[in-house]
Coordinates of C-alpha atoms in Angstrom, one line a residue:
X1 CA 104.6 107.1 1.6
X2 CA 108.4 106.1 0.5
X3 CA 107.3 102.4 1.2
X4 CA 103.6 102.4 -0.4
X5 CA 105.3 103.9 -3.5
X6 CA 108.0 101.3 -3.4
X7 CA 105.7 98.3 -3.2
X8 CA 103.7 99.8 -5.9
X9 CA 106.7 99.9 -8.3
X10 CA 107.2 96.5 -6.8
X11 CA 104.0 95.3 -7.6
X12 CA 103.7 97.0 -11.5
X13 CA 107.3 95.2 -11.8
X14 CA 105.7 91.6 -11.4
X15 CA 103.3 92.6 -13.3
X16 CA 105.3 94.1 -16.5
X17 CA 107.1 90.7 -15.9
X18 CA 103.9 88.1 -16.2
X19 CA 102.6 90.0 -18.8
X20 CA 105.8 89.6 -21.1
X21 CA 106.0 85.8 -20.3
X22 CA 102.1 85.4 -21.2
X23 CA 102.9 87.5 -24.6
X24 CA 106.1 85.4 -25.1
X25 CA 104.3 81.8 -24.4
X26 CA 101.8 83.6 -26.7
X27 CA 104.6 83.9 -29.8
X28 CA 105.6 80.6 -29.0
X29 CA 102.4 79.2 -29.0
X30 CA 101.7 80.3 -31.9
X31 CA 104.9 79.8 -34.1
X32 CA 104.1 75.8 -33.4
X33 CA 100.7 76.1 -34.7
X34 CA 102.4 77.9 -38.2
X35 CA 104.9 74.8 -37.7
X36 CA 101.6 72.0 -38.3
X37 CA 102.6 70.8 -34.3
X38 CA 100.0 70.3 -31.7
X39 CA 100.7 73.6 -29.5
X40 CA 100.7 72.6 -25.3
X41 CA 97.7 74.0 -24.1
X42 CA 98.4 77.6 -22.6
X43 CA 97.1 79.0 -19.2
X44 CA 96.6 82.9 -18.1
X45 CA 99.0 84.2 -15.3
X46 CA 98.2 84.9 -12.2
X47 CA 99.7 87.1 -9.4
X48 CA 100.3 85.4 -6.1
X49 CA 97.2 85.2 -3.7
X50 CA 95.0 85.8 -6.2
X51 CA 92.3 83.0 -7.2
X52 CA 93.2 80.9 -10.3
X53 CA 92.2 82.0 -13.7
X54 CA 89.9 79.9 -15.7
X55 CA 92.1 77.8 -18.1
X56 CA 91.6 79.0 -21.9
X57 CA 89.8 76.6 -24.3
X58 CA 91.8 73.3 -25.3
X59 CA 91.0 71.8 -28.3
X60 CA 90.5 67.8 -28.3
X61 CA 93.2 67.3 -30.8
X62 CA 95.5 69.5 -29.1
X63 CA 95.2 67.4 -25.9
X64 CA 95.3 64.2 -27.6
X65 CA 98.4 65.0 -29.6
X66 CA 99.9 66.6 -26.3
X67 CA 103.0 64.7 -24.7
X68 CA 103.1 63.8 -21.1
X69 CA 103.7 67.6 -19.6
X70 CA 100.0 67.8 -20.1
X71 CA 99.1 65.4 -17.1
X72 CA 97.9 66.9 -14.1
X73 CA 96.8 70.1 -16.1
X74 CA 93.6 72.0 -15.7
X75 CA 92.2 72.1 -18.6
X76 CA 88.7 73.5 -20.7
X77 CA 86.8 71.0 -23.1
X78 CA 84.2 72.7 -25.5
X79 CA 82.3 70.4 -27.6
X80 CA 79.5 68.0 -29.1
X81 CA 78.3 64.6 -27.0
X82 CA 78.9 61.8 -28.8
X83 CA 78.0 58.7 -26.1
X84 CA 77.4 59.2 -22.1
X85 CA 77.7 55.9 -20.3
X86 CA 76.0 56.1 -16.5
X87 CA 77.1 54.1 -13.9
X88 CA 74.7 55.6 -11.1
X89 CA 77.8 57.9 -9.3
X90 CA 80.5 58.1 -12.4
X91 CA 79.7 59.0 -15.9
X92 CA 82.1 58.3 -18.9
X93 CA 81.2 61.4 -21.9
X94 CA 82.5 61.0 -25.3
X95 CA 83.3 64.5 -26.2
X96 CA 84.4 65.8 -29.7
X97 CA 84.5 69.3 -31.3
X98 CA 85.5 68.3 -34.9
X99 CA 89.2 69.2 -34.7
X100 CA 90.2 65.5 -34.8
X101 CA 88.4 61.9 -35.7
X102 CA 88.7 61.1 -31.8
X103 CA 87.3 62.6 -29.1
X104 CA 88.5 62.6 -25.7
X105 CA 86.5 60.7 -22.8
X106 CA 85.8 62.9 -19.6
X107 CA 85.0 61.6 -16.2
X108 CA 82.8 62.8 -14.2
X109 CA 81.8 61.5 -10.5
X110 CA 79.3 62.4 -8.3
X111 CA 82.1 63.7 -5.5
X112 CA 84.6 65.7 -7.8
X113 CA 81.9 67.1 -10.2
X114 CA 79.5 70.0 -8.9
X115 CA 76.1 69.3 -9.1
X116 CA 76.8 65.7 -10.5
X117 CA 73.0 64.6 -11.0
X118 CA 71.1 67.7 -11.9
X119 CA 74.4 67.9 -14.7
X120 CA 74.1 64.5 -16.2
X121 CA 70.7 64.7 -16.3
X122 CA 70.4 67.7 -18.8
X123 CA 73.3 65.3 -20.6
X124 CA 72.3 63.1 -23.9
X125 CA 73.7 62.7 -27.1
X126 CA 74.6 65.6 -29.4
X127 CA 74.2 68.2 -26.3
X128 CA 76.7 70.9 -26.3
X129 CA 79.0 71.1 -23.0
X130 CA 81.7 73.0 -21.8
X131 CA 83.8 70.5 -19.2
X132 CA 86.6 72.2 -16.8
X133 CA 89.1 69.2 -15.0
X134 CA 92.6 68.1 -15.1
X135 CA 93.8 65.3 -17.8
X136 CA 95.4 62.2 -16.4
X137 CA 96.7 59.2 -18.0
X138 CA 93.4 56.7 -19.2
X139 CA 92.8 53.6 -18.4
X140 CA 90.6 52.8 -21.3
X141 CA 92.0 50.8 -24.3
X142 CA 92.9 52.9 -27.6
X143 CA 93.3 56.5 -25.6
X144 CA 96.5 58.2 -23.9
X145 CA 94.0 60.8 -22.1
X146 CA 91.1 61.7 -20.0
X147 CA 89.6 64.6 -18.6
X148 CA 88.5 64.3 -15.0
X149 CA 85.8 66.8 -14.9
X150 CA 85.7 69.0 -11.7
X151 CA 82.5 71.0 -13.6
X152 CA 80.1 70.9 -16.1
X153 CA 78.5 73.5 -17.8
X154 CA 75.6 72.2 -20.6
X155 CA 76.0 75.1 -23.2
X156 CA 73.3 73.4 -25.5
X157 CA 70.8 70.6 -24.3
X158 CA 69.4 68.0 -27.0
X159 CA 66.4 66.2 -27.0
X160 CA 65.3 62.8 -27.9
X161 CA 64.6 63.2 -31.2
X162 CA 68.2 63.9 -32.6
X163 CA 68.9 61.7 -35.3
X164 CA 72.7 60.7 -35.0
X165 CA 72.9 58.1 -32.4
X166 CA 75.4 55.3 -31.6
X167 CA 75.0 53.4 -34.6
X168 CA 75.9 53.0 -38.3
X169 CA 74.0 55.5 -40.4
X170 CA 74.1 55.1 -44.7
X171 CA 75.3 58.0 -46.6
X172 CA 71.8 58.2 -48.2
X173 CA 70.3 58.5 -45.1
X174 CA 73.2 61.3 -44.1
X175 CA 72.1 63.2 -47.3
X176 CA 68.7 64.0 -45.6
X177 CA 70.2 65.5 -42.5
X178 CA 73.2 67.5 -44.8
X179 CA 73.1 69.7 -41.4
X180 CA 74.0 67.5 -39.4
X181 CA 75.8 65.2 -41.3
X182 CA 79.3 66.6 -40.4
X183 CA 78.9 65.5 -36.9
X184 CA 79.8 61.7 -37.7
X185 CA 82.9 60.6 -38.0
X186 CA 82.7 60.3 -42.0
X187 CA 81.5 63.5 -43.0
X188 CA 83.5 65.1 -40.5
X189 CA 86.3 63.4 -42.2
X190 CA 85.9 64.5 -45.7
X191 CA 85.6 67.7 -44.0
X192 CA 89.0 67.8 -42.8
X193 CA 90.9 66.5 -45.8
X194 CA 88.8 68.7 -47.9
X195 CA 90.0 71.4 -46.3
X196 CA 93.3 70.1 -45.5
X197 CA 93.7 69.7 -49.4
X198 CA 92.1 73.3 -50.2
X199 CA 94.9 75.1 -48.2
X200 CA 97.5 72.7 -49.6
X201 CA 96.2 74.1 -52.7
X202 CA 96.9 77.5 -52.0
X203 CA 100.4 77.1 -51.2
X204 CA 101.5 74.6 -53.8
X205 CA 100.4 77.2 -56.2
X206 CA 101.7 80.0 -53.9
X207 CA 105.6 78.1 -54.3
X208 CA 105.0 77.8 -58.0
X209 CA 104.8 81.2 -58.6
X210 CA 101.4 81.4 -59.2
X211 CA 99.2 84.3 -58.8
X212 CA 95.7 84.0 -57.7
X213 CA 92.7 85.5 -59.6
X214 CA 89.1 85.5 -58.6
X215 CA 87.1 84.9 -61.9
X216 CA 83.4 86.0 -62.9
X217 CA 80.5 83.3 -61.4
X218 CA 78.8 85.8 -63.6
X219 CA 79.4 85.4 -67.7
X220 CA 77.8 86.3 -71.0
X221 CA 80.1 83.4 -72.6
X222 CA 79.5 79.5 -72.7
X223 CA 83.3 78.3 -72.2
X224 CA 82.4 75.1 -73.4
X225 CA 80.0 75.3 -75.9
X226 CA 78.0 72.5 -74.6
X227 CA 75.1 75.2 -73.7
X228 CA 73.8 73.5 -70.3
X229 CA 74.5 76.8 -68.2
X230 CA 71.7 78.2 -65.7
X231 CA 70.2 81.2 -66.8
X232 CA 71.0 84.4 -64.6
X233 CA 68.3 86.9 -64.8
X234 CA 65.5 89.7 -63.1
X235 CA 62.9 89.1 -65.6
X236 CA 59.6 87.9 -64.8
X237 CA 59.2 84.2 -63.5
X238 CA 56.4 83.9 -66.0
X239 CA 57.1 83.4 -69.3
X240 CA 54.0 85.0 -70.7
X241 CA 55.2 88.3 -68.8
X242 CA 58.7 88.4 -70.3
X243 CA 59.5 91.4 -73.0
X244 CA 59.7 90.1 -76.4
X245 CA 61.4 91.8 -79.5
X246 CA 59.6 93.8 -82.1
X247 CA 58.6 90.0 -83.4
X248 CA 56.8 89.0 -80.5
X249 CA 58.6 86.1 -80.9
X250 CA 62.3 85.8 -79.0
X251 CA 62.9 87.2 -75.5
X252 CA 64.2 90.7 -75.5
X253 CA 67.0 90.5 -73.4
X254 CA 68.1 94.7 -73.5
X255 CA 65.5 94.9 -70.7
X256 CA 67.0 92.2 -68.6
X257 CA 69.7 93.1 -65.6
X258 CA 72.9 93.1 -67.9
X259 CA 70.9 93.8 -70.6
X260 CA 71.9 90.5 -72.6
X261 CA 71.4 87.1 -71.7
X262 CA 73.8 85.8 -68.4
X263 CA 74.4 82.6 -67.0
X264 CA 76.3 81.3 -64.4
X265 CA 80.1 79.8 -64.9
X266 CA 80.9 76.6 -66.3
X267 CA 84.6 77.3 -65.9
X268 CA 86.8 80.5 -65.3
X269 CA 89.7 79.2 -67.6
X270 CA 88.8 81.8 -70.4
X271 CA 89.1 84.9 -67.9
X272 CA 91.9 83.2 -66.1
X273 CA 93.3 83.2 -69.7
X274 CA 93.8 86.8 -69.8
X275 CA 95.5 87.2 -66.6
X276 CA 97.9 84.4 -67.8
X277 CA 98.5 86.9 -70.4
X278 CA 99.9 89.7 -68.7
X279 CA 101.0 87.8 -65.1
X280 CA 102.3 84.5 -66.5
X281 CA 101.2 81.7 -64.4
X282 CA 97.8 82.2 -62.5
X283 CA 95.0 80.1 -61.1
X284 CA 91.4 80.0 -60.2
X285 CA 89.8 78.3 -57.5
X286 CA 86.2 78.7 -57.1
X287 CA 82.4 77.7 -57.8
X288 CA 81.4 76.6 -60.8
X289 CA 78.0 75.2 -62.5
X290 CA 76.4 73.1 -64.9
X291 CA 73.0 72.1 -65.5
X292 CA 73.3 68.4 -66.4
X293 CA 70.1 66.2 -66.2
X294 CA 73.3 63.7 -64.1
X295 CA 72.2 61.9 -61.6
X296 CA 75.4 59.3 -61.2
X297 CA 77.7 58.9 -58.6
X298 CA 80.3 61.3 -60.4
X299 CA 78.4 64.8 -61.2
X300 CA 76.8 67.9 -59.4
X301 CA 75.3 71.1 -60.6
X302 CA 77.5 72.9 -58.3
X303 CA 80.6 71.8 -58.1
X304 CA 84.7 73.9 -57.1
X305 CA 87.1 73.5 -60.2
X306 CA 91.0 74.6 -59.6
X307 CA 92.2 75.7 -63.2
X308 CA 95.7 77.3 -63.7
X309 CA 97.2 78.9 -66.8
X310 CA 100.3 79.3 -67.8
X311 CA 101.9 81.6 -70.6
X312 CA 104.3 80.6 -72.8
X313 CA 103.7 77.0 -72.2
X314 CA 103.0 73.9 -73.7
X315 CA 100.8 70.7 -73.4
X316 CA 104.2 68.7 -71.7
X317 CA 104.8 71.4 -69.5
X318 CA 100.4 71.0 -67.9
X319 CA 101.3 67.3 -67.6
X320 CA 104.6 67.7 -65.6
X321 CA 102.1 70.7 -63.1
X322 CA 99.6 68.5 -62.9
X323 CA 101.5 65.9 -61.4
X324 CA 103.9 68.0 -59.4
X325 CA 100.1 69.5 -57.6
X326 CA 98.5 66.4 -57.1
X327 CA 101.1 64.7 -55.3
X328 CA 102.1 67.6 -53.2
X329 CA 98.6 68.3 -52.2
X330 CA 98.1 64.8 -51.4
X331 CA 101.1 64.6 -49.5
X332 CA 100.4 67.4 -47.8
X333 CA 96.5 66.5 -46.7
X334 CA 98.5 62.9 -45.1
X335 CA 100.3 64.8 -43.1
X336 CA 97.8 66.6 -41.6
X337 CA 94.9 64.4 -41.7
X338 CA 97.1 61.3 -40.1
X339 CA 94.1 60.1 -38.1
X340 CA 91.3 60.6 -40.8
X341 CA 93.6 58.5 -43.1
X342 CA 93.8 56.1 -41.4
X343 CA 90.3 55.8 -40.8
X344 CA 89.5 56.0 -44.4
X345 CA 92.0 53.1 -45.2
X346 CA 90.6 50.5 -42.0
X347 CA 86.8 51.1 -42.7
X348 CA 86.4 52.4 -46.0
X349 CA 88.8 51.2 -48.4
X350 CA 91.8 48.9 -47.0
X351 CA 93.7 49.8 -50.6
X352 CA 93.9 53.2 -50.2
X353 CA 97.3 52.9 -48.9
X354 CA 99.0 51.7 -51.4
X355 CA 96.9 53.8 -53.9
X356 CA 98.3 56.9 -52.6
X357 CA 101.7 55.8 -51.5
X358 CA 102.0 54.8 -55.7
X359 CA 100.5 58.3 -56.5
X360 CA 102.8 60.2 -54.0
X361 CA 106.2 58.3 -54.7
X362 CA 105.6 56.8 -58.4
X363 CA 105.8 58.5 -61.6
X364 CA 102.6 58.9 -64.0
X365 CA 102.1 57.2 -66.7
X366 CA 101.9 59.2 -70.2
X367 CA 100.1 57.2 -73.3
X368 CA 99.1 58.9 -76.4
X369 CA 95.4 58.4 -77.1
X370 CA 96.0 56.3 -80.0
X371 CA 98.1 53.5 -77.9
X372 CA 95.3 54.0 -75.0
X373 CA 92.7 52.8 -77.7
X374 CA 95.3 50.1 -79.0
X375 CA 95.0 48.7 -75.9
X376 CA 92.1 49.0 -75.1
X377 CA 90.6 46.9 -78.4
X378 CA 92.8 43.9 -77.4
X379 CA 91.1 43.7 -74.1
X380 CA 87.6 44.2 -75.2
X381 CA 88.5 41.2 -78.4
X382 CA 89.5 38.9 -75.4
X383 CA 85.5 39.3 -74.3
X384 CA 83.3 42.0 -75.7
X385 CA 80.6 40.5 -73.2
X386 CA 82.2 42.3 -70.1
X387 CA 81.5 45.3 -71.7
X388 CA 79.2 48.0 -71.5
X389 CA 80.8 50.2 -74.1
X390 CA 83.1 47.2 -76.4
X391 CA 82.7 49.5 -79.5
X392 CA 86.3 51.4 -79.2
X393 CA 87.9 53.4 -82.2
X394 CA 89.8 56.6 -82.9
X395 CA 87.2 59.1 -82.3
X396 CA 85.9 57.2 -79.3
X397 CA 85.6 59.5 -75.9
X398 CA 86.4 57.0 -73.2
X399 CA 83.9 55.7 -71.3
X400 CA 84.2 55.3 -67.3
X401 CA 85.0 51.4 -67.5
X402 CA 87.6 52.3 -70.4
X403 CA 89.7 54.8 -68.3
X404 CA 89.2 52.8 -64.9
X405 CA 90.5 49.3 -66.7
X406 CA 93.7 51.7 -68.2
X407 CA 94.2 53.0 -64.5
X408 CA 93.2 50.1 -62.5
X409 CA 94.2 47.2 -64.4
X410 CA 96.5 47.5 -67.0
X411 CA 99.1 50.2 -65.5
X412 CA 97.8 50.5 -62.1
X413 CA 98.7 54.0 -61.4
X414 CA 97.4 57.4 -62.7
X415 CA 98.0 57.5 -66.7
X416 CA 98.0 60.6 -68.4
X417 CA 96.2 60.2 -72.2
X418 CA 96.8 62.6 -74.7
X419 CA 96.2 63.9 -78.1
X420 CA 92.5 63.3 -78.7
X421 CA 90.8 63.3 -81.9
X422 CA 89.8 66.7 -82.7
X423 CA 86.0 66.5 -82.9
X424 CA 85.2 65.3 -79.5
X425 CA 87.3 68.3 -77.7
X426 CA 86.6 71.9 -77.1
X427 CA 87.0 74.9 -79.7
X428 CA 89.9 76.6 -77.5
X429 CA 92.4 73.7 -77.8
X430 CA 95.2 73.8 -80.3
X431 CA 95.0 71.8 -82.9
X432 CA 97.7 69.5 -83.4
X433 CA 100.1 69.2 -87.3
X434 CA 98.3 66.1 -88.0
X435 CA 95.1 67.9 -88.2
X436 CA 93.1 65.4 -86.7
X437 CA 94.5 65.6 -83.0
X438 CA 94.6 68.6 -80.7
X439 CA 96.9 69.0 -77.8
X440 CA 94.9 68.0 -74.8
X441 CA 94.9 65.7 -71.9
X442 CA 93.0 63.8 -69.5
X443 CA 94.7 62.8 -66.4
X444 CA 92.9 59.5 -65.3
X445 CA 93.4 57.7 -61.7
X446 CA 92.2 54.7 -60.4
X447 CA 89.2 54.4 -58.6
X448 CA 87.7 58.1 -60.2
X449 CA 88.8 58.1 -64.2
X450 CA 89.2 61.2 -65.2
X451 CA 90.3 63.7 -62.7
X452 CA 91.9 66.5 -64.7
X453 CA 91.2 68.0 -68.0
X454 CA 94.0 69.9 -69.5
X455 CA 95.2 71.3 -73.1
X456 CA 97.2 73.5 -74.9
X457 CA 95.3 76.8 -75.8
X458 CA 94.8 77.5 -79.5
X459 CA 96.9 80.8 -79.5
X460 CA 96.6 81.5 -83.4
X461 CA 93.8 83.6 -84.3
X462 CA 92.9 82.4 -87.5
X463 CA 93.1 79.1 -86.4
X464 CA 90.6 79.7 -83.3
X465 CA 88.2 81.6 -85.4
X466 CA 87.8 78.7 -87.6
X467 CA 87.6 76.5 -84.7
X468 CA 84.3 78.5 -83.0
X469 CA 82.4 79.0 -86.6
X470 CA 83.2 75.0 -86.3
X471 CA 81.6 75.0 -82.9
X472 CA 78.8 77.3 -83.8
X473 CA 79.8 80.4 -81.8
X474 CA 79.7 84.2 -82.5
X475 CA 83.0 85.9 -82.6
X476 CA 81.2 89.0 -81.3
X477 CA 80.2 87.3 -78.0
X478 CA 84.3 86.3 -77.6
X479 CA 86.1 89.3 -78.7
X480 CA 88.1 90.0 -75.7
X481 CA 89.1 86.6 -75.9
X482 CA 90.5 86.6 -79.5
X483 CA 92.3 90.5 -78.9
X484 CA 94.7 87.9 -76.9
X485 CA 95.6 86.5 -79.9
X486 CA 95.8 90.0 -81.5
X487 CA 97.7 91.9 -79.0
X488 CA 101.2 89.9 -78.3
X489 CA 100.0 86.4 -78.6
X490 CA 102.3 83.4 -77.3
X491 CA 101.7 79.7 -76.6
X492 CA 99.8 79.2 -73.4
X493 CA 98.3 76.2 -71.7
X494 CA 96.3 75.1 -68.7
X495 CA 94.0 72.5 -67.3
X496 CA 90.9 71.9 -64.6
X497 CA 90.2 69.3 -61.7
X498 CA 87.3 69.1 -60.0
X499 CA 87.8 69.1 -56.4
X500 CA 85.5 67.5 -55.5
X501 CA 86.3 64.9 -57.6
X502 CA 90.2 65.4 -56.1
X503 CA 88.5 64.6 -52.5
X504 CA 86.5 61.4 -53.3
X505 CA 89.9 60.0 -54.7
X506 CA 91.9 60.9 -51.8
X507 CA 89.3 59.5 -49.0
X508 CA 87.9 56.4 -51.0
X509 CA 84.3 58.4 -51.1
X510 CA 82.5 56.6 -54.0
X511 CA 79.7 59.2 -53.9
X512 CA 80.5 63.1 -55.2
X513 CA 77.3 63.7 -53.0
X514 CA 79.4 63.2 -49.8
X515 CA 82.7 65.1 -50.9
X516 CA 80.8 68.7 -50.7
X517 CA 78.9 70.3 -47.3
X518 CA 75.6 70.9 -49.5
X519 CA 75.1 68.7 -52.3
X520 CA 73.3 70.4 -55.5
X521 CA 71.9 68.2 -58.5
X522 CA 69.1 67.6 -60.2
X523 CA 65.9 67.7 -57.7
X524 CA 68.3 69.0 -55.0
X525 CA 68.8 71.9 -53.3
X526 CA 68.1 71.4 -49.9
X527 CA 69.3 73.5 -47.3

């Protein structure tokens, strides 16, 4: 009895000890993922004489990022078939399961792979496999690693009429198959950075200070006063069945949902506003809509927009945030996306390169709008023929060709332009001393145009009552938004960029269509 209970205690010793060595791997393991390193793929302890665990799940980009430890080491492959070349008794599989650009090649043969034939016969293109082997060094060009499969499991077969196959497919075409789409190397790209430039988001504002507000997709306001919002409502579809007023002639909103008319957000700088008012510096990051009759290269109906406000700012001090966010964000997506920028500057656009490295390590340059249309007019007098819009003046909103010949030609870098006229900007933005200027700004970058819009808020409220009888709103419809300007007003400013916009810059995308999972525009709202 003295010796069973002795090998017992024995026994729950080894035990207490593997377990504290699989929860201290486990810490480690994931400290180096917080760190941005490829973690070494972990495996489960086992107790002497017992059979080998299954290894846990690698992912391809750990493996290929791995240094040499991981030769000789069982590893798990879960992922997507992108090419199978047979060669009667071995079988090279492309496999990738979107955590890098690159997939990793697995071997199989028909002596070290169970049931070799029935296997690779259930194998095609996009099928879904699970592979279990040891890596060893390749002997392929352009690849450190190879799995040599010792099983196969097909989690997912595909069949023949799968539309991605081993060959160069048009963005149009992608478009069609938006649920699919992200399986080629592209999309899956965008993806990446997208998201890479989303979190970097997140924490540039999160070291600024910044606090993060959700803001209304929801509202009863139009925060630009252009109008072209979609209509939110539980009213009948039919027109003829909608409640009228006492007229019979106008739509009699009470009845609706919220009982007044409610659309969905073109921007939530107006509620990020108030929170700017009693937190300081805040941000937004989130859907927003517009229903634009656009069908260019540049516009979508939904679309993200990142706006921050800051109290007690002014127009200089959104021009020096501005640039501080895009270049860390953009430094930051780099660093994690080595192997999707790289991809993006071979195949897509061999000067992205240098366009970033001037973005990231180069001041921008600042030009009032008066000097950009000074410039501007002595280009166009050279030859008005190359030009769409040669008709430039003060009061002139700058076309596409304007601010990509200021960004791409004459400084060659990102330019911010500010001051505009004040009739071509929004009721909200301050007007300048001159009177005919207000205190905004447009950052434009090569390639894009304009990428952010930004201004200082009009924080008087005499001042911003004039400007929305200018701009033909009712004062009733914004009076929470001019009791900031009642209750312990002070200067404030703030600006927007469209993501989306952000992402087609970074990655060379020349279509919005392809910087976003689901496109929506006009005739489109597929899947």
């Amino acid at each position: 009895m003295r010796s069973q209970a002795l090998g017992c205690r024995l026994m729950l010793g080894c035990q207490l000890v593997l377990a504290c060595r699989a929860l201290s791997g486990g810490a480690r393991l994931g400290a180096r993922r917080l760190a941005g390193a490829a973690p070494r793929v972990a495996f489960m302890s086992t107790t002497v004489g017992a059979p080998a665990a299954a290894p846990r799940r690698t992912m391809v980009r750990t493996l290929l990022e791995s240094d040499e430890a991981i030769v000789s080491s069982p590893v798990l492959i879960k992922g997507w078939v992108r090419t199978v070349r047979d060669q009667k008794t071995l079988s090279f599989i492309n496999v990738n399961d979107g955590s890098s650009l690159e997939g990793v090649q697995i071997v199989a043969d028909a002596e070290g792979t169970a049931d070799y034939a029935a296997v690779m016969a259930r194998i095609g293109t996009g099928a879904a496999i699970a592979a279990t082997g040891t890596v060893a060094r390749s002997q392929g060009k352009g690849q450190l690693y190879e799995v040599q499969a010792s099983s196969i499991e097909v989690v997912g077969e595909c069949d023949d009429s799968f539309p991605l196959q081993k060959k160069r497919h048009s963005l149009e075409f992608l478009r069609s198959i938006a649920h699919l789409r992200a399986r080629t190397n592209t999309i899956g790209a965008i993806a990446r950075v997208r998201s890479a430039l989303a979190q970097a988001t997140h924490a540039f504002f999160a070291n600024e200070g910044f606090t993060y507000v959700q803001t209304p997709l929801i509202t009863a306001s139009d925060c630009e006063g252009a109008g072209e919002m979609f209509r939110v409502s539980t009213l009948p579809a039919q027109l003829s069945a909608m409640p009228r007023d006492e007229s019979g002639k106008e739509l009699d909103f009470s009845k609706d949902f919220f009982g007044k008319p409610a659309f969905l957000t073109v921007s939530g700088q107006l509620a990020a506003e108030t929170y700017a008012c009693a937190l300081g510096s805040v941000y937004t990051f989130g859907p927003t809509f517009r229903a634009e009759n656009s069908q260019t290269n540049r516009h979508l109906a939904e679309f993200h927009m990142i706006e921050p406000e800051i109290a007690f700012a002014d127009l200089f001090d959104v021009m020096d945030n501005a640039e501080r966010y895009v270049k860390y964000v953009v430094r930051e997506a780099r660093e994690r996306c080595p192997g999707d920028f790289a991809f993006f500057g071979s195949l897509v656009d061999k000067e992205l390169p240098a366009r970033l490295d001037v973005l990231v390590n180069e001041p921008f340059e600042r030009v009032p709008y008066t000097t950009a249309i000074e410039l501007l007019r002595a280009e166009i007098a050279k030859d008005p023929s190359k030009w769409e819009f040669p008709q430039v003046e003060f009061g002139t909103d700058l076309a596409s060709e304007h601010e990509r010949w200021l960004t791409e030609s004459h400084f060659r870098k990102p330019v911010f332009v500010y001051n505009y006229p004040r009739e071509i900007k929004s009721f909200y933005m301050r007007d300048n001393e001159d009177g005919k200027t207000v205190a905004a700004t447009d950052l434009l970058v090569p390639g894009i145009g304009e990428l952010i819009g930004g201004s200082q808020r009009e924080e008087r409220l005499e001042q911003l009552k004039l400007k929305m009888r200018e701009s033909g709103l009712k004062e009733e419809d914004y009076w929470w938004y001019l009791d900031l300007r009642r209750f312990g007003t002070v200067p404030h400013a703030g600006y927007g960029l469209g993501f989306e916009r952000l992402v087609c810059y970074v990655t060379a995308t020349a279509n919005i269509r392809d910087a976003i999972a689901f496109p929506r525009f006009p005739g489109g709202c597929e899947f």
